[in-house]
XYZ file of N, CA, C and O in Angstrom:
484
model
N -10.492 -6.341 15.393
C -8.924 -5.846 15.419
C -8.418 -5.563 14.083
O -8.908 -5.989 12.846
N -7.678 -4.357 13.944
C -7.256 -3.822 12.648
C -6.358 -4.639 12.109
O -5.261 -5.250 12.720
N -6.585 -4.982 10.816
C -5.495 -5.844 9.973
C -5.312 -5.245 8.566
O -6.229 -4.605 7.975
N -3.965 -5.538 8.211
C -3.839 -5.311 6.603
C -3.479 -6.404 6.099
O -2.246 -7.048 6.529
N -3.998 -6.997 5.151
C -3.536 -8.392 4.562
C -3.179 -8.137 3.013
O -4.072 -7.574 2.131
N -1.973 -8.386 2.627
C -1.559 -8.307 1.233
C -1.670 -9.511 0.422
O -1.695 -10.695 0.999
N -1.765 -9.289 -0.911
C -1.732 -10.536 -1.662
C -1.122 -10.040 -3.198
O -0.898 -8.821 -3.349
N -0.856 -10.984 -3.849
C -0.357 -10.719 -5.251
C 1.041 -10.786 -5.569
O 1.489 -10.730 -6.853
N 1.951 -11.129 -4.535
C 3.517 -11.398 -4.974
C 3.553 -12.734 -5.695
O 2.632 -13.457 -5.841
N 4.921 -12.568 -6.117
C 5.234 -13.900 -6.685
C 6.301 -13.804 -7.649
O 7.101 -12.835 -7.399
N 6.704 -14.754 -8.626
C 7.839 -14.809 -9.368
C 7.469 -14.230 -10.852
O 6.515 -14.752 -11.423
N 8.238 -13.340 -11.132
C 7.981 -12.929 -12.634
C 9.406 -12.510 -13.319
O 10.354 -12.241 -12.747
N 9.228 -12.602 -14.773
C 10.540 -12.415 -15.412
C 10.657 -10.741 -15.600
O 9.817 -10.073 -15.430
N 11.973 -10.436 -15.684
C 12.251 -9.049 -15.964
C 11.246 -8.546 -17.173
O 11.216 -9.089 -18.030
N 10.917 -7.257 -16.812
C 9.991 -6.764 -17.853
C 8.565 -6.927 -17.562
O 7.759 -6.431 -18.318
N 8.357 -7.811 -16.910
C 6.920 -8.289 -16.551
C 6.187 -7.166 -15.435
O 6.719 -6.355 -15.006
N 4.994 -7.805 -15.240
C 4.034 -6.950 -14.402
C 3.523 -7.804 -13.264
O 3.283 -8.966 -13.415
N 3.255 -7.038 -12.133
C 2.442 -7.630 -11.103
C 1.594 -6.479 -10.477
O 1.987 -5.426 -10.527
N 0.612 -6.880 -9.728
C -0.287 -6.030 -9.015
C -0.458 -6.524 -7.720
O -0.777 -7.818 -7.449
N -0.036 -5.870 -6.736
C -0.216 -6.142 -5.272
C -1.549 -5.602 -4.617
O -1.805 -4.311 -5.050
N -2.106 -6.242 -3.686
C -3.245 -5.582 -3.260
C -3.262 -5.685 -1.694
O -2.412 -6.690 -1.097
N -3.884 -4.782 -1.021
C -3.607 -4.808 0.497
C -4.934 -4.477 1.049
O -5.478 -3.146 0.695
N -5.658 -5.315 1.582
C -7.007 -5.134 2.132
C -7.114 -4.513 3.759
O -6.460 -5.392 4.403
N -7.611 -3.645 3.936
C -7.678 -3.183 5.508
C -9.051 -3.824 5.923
O -10.295 -3.553 5.280
N -8.980 -4.322 7.268
C -10.237 -4.729 7.994
C -10.139 -4.428 9.313
O -8.972 -4.268 10.023
N -11.273 -4.208 10.053
C -11.288 -3.976 11.401
C -11.030 -2.499 11.722
O -11.257 -2.161 13.070
N -10.983 -1.643 10.849
C -10.762 -0.158 11.043
C -12.137 0.306 11.090
O -13.053 0.185 10.345
N -12.457 1.514 12.069
C -13.642 2.140 11.915
C -13.619 3.321 10.907
O -14.717 3.877 10.517
N -12.522 3.721 10.184
C -12.490 4.712 9.217
C -12.305 4.151 7.952
O -11.658 2.975 7.823
N -12.466 4.810 6.892
C -12.196 4.394 5.451
C -10.699 4.639 5.025
O -10.109 5.280 5.754
N -10.123 3.872 4.064
C -8.919 3.937 3.871
C -8.652 5.220 3.154
O -7.471 5.783 3.164
N -9.580 6.070 2.636
C -9.555 7.413 2.098
C -8.983 8.280 3.107
O -8.181 9.244 2.536
N -9.177 7.988 4.447
C -8.816 8.889 5.299
C -7.394 8.628 6.051
O -6.617 9.429 6.691
N -6.750 7.607 5.612
C -5.468 7.035 6.062
C -4.404 7.561 5.082
O -4.496 7.718 4.053
N -3.198 7.592 5.649
C -2.046 7.596 4.994
C -1.570 6.216 4.581
O -1.230 5.485 5.553
N -1.613 6.003 3.370
C -1.369 4.620 2.891
C -0.035 4.455 2.073
O 0.477 5.490 1.358
N 0.793 3.400 2.402
C 2.000 3.516 1.822
C 2.444 2.020 1.426
O 1.990 1.139 2.128
N 3.363 1.771 0.516
C 3.946 0.558 0.173
C 5.528 0.649 0.433
O 6.011 1.708 0.088
N 6.010 -0.157 1.244
C 7.452 -0.317 1.471
C 8.007 -1.673 0.852
O 7.034 -2.443 0.666
N 9.257 -1.721 0.677
C 9.853 -2.835 0.459
C 11.095 -2.982 1.152
O 11.783 -2.096 1.439
N 11.534 -4.327 1.338
C 12.793 -4.534 2.049
C 13.554 -5.810 1.218
O 12.882 -6.876 1.235
N 14.681 -5.572 0.574
C 15.426 -6.438 -0.032
C 16.453 -6.955 0.983
O 16.735 -6.456 1.897
N 16.902 -8.294 0.637
C 17.947 -8.907 1.714
C 19.052 -8.021 1.828
O 19.710 -7.648 0.952
N 19.533 -7.904 3.240
C 20.706 -7.156 3.510
C 20.441 -5.666 3.480
O 21.193 -4.987 3.464
N 19.242 -5.281 3.027
C 18.987 -3.847 2.932
C 18.032 -3.206 3.785
O 17.200 -4.004 4.474
N 17.997 -2.015 4.039
C 16.942 -1.394 4.888
C 15.593 -1.217 4.160
O 15.403 -1.349 2.937
N 14.594 -1.216 5.054
C 13.314 -0.941 4.383
C 13.189 0.452 3.691
O 13.664 1.369 4.466
N 12.583 0.383 2.422
C 12.447 1.741 1.822
C 11.034 2.066 1.404
O 10.093 1.166 1.030
N 10.490 3.345 1.321
C 9.294 3.634 0.907
C 9.273 3.750 -0.554
O 10.202 4.280 -1.131
N 8.431 3.000 -1.098
C 8.224 2.969 -2.580
C 7.131 3.823 -2.892
O 7.347 4.515 -4.117
N 5.897 3.877 -2.496
C 4.954 4.540 -2.988
C 3.964 5.037 -1.752
O 3.740 4.329 -0.812
N 3.151 6.194 -1.994
C 2.438 6.494 -0.714
C 1.194 7.514 -1.434
O 1.375 8.149 -2.376
N 0.238 7.364 -0.460
C -0.915 8.194 -0.714
C -1.357 8.934 0.592
O -1.649 8.235 1.587
N -1.221 10.293 0.679
C -1.544 10.856 1.902
C -3.022 11.003 2.115
O -3.805 10.759 1.111
N -3.410 11.151 3.386
C -4.815 11.159 3.616
C -5.680 12.153 2.849
O -5.051 13.172 2.907
N -6.776 11.707 2.347
C -7.811 12.540 1.768
C -7.220 13.369 0.651
O -7.399 14.533 0.425
N -6.235 12.781 -0.304
C -5.381 13.443 -1.118
C -5.509 12.789 -2.436
O -5.521 11.496 -2.636
N -5.149 13.698 -3.581
C -5.130 12.994 -4.977
C -3.558 12.988 -5.336
O -3.263 12.302 -6.294
N -2.849 13.328 -4.289
C -1.385 13.154 -4.389
C -0.898 11.865 -4.403
O -1.268 10.994 -3.662
N 0.058 11.597 -5.105
C 0.737 10.072 -5.252
C 2.214 10.552 -5.271
O 2.699 11.208 -6.158
N 2.755 9.743 -4.569
C 4.367 9.939 -4.190
C 5.009 8.583 -4.425
O 4.456 7.469 -4.070
N 6.103 8.802 -5.062
C 7.049 7.600 -5.489
C 8.403 7.708 -5.221
O 8.971 8.799 -5.542
N 9.165 6.750 -4.889
C 10.438 6.667 -4.994
C 11.084 6.927 -6.317
O 10.423 6.420 -7.267
N 12.224 7.640 -6.666
C 12.694 7.714 -7.732
C 12.813 6.515 -8.527
O 12.874 6.328 -9.834
N 13.331 5.379 -7.847
C 13.678 4.216 -8.521
C 12.529 3.532 -9.164
O 12.789 2.565 -9.932
N 11.182 4.077 -8.901
C 10.035 3.271 -9.428
C 9.310 4.254 -10.235
O 8.107 3.687 -10.772
N 9.559 5.439 -10.124
C 8.755 6.508 -10.961
C 8.559 6.148 -12.380
O 9.373 5.649 -13.140
N 7.204 6.239 -12.921
C 7.045 5.970 -14.259
C 6.680 4.264 -14.500
O 6.220 4.009 -15.455
N 7.003 3.399 -13.621
C 6.931 2.146 -13.669
C 5.761 1.491 -12.581
O 4.923 0.584 -13.079
N 5.839 2.149 -11.359
C 4.853 1.674 -10.392
C 3.704 2.724 -10.182
O 3.775 4.011 -10.432
N 2.420 2.175 -9.909
C 1.239 3.183 -9.675
C 0.500 2.619 -8.366
O 0.275 1.436 -8.346
N 0.460 3.565 -7.476
C -0.558 3.243 -6.255
C -1.678 3.799 -6.581
O -2.019 4.725 -7.102
N -2.680 2.943 -6.030
C -4.023 3.561 -6.203
C -5.124 2.801 -5.137
O -4.610 1.944 -4.433
N -6.236 3.414 -5.070
C -7.020 2.794 -4.000
C -8.512 2.490 -4.405
O -8.883 3.057 -5.449
N -9.123 1.536 -3.898
C -10.587 1.425 -4.023
C -11.069 1.535 -2.591
O -11.136 0.649 -1.837
N -11.553 2.908 -2.317
C -11.938 3.139 -0.797
C -13.239 2.326 -0.435
O -13.358 2.036 0.631
N -14.056 2.044 -1.478
C -15.302 1.233 -1.105
C -14.987 -0.119 -0.693
O -15.628 -0.745 0.070
N -13.739 -0.586 -1.152
C -13.426 -1.888 -0.866
C -12.293 -1.909 0.137
O -11.631 -2.875 0.665
N -11.821 -0.805 0.692
C -10.774 -0.694 1.688
C -9.560 -1.436 1.378
O -9.037 -2.008 1.994
N -9.153 -1.029 -0.088
C -8.004 -1.845 -0.651
C -7.094 -0.771 -1.339
O -7.703 0.123 -2.007
N -5.946 -0.906 -1.097
C -4.807 -0.207 -1.857
C -4.023 -1.111 -2.727
O -3.689 -2.461 -2.280
N -3.679 -0.762 -3.839
C -3.027 -1.582 -4.914
C -1.778 -0.932 -5.159
O -1.489 0.259 -5.144
N -0.862 -1.725 -5.731
C 0.608 -1.257 -6.180
C 0.871 -2.039 -7.545
O 0.909 -3.129 -7.634
N 0.389 -1.387 -8.606
C 0.543 -1.753 -9.973
C 2.037 -1.731 -10.274
O 2.445 -0.646 -10.459
N 2.837 -2.854 -10.605
C 4.242 -2.643 -10.927
C 4.422 -3.389 -12.358
O 4.223 -4.356 -12.435
N 5.012 -2.516 -13.203
C 5.376 -2.650 -14.632
C 6.720 -2.428 -14.760
O 7.375 -2.073 -14.056
N 7.292 -3.129 -16.083
C 8.604 -3.050 -16.314
C 9.519 -3.370 -15.110
O 10.705 -2.829 -14.885
N 9.065 -4.551 -14.646
C 9.936 -5.058 -13.427
C 11.457 -5.342 -13.540
O 11.730 -5.960 -14.650
N 12.130 -4.878 -12.652
C 13.539 -5.268 -12.759
C 14.051 -6.158 -11.624
O 13.460 -6.189 -10.693
N 15.203 -7.166 -11.894
C 15.794 -7.737 -10.790
C 15.887 -7.034 -9.603
O 15.651 -7.685 -8.499
N 16.231 -5.834 -9.743
C 16.538 -5.011 -8.386
C 15.135 -4.716 -7.698
O 15.209 -4.157 -6.584
N 14.088 -4.863 -8.244
C 12.628 -4.821 -7.624
C 12.598 -5.966 -6.608
O 11.473 -5.790 -6.005
N 13.298 -7.092 -6.692
C 12.956 -8.179 -5.911
C 13.103 -7.841 -4.360
O 14.169 -7.288 -4.011
N 12.107 -8.127 -3.605
C 12.119 -7.676 -2.385
C 10.934 -8.198 -1.693
O 10.011 -8.615 -2.364
N 10.616 -8.200 -0.392
C 9.501 -8.362 0.366
C 8.677 -7.000 0.386
O 9.223 -6.090 0.731
N 7.508 -6.887 -0.042
C 6.739 -5.688 -0.169
C 5.628 -5.742 1.070
O 4.975 -6.566 1.316
N 5.631 -4.519 1.687
C 4.700 -4.379 2.884
C 3.866 -3.193 2.465
O 4.436 -2.175 2.148
N 2.563 -3.475 3.032
C 1.638 -2.418 3.080
C 1.657 -1.939 4.356
O 1.806 -2.499 5.473
N 1.417 -0.473 4.484
C 1.381 0.267 5.986
C 0.420 1.371 5.624
O 0.182 1.902 4.829
N -0.264 1.469 6.838
C -1.207 2.310 7.052
C -1.069 3.323 8.398
O -0.813 2.524 9.575
N -1.251 4.715 8.397
C -1.163 5.379 9.458
C -2.397 6.410 9.573
O -2.951 6.845 8.581
N -2.839 6.450 10.715
C -4.170 7.250 11.025
C -3.763 8.688 11.315
O -3.148 8.906 12.556
N -3.829 9.738 10.630
C -3.437 11.003 10.967
C -3.788 11.523 12.383
O -3.196 12.245 12.949
N -5.189 11.011 12.819
C -5.632 11.657 13.885
C -5.153 10.901 15.268
O -5.722 11.221 16.267
N -4.458 9.795 15.069
C -3.995 9.030 16.137
C -2.582 9.187 16.153
O -1.862 8.296 15.244
N -1.794 9.880 17.015
C -0.389 9.897 17.079
C 0.203 8.454 17.303
O -0.183 7.864 18.242
N 1.236 8.130 16.484
C 1.922 7.057 16.595
C 1.216 5.709 16.004
O 1.963 4.628 16.044
N 0.002 6.020 15.401
C -0.526 4.822 14.839
C 0.278 4.245 13.597
O 0.880 5.095 12.990
N 0.294 3.022 13.481
C 1.287 2.453 12.587
C 0.957 1.090 12.279
O 1.167 0.203 13.100
N 0.234 0.616 11.128
C -0.059 -0.653 11.092
C 0.486 -1.278 9.754
O 0.703 -0.594 8.710
N 0.911 -2.495 9.826
C 1.665 -3.118 8.825
C 1.071 -4.459 8.452
O 0.505 -5.183 9.320
N 1.058 -4.817 7.177
C 0.681 -6.061 6.708
C 1.973 -7.069 6.948
O 2.981 -6.652 7.382
N 1.632 -8.230 6.567
C 2.565 -9.416 6.858
C 3.726 -9.308 5.763
O 4.754 -10.061 6.018
N 3.440 -8.650 4.526
C 4.552 -8.885 3.463
C 4.308 -9.736 2.594
O 3.595 -10.791 2.897
N 4.575 -9.475 1.372
C 4.553 -10.350 0.198
C 5.651 -10.386 -0.575
O 6.253 -9.344 -0.931
N 6.232 -11.644 -1.021
C 7.484 -11.831 -1.550
C 7.246 -11.366 -3.244
O 6.370 -11.933 -3.877
N 8.056 -10.590 -3.732
C 8.273 -10.299 -5.170
C 9.536 -10.599 -5.599
O 10.734 -10.046 -5.182
N 9.709 -11.512 -6.569
C 10.913 -12.054 -7.168
C 10.934 -11.872 -8.625
O 9.953 -12.360 -9.240
N 11.867 -11.047 -9.047
C 11.862 -10.777 -10.441
C 13.299 -11.345 -11.002
O 14.329 -11.110 -10.609
N 13.164 -12.442 -11.685
C 14.207 -13.312 -12.365
C 13.804 -13.898 -13.519
O 12.857 -14.457 -13.668
N 14.775 -14.366 -14.350
C 14.580 -15.037 -15.578
C 14.778 -16.496 -15.544
O 15.301 -16.891 -14.317
């Protein structure tokens, strides 16, 4: 069964850093071929796309709110996608979700369970 499992959330002070990890298991394909995304959802707000890597691409896309502070990367040998978050702000507080879509399967949409990131002093 396909699964995405996130880890790495927690409490951090403003200006601090955290790295989130998301490991894919049960898939027959490598993460290199997947569309990989990190979303977040703050209380009372809609889920928003934070960063993404298109399938088999060197392109990295970021929301304007995190550009220059967050970095999405992968270790395809380990089927893991990371979100390195630097210079964190209180407004980055949210539940962060890993998402994977398989371009060759219409409607495929896999989500992790979410990990809480809280930025507070």
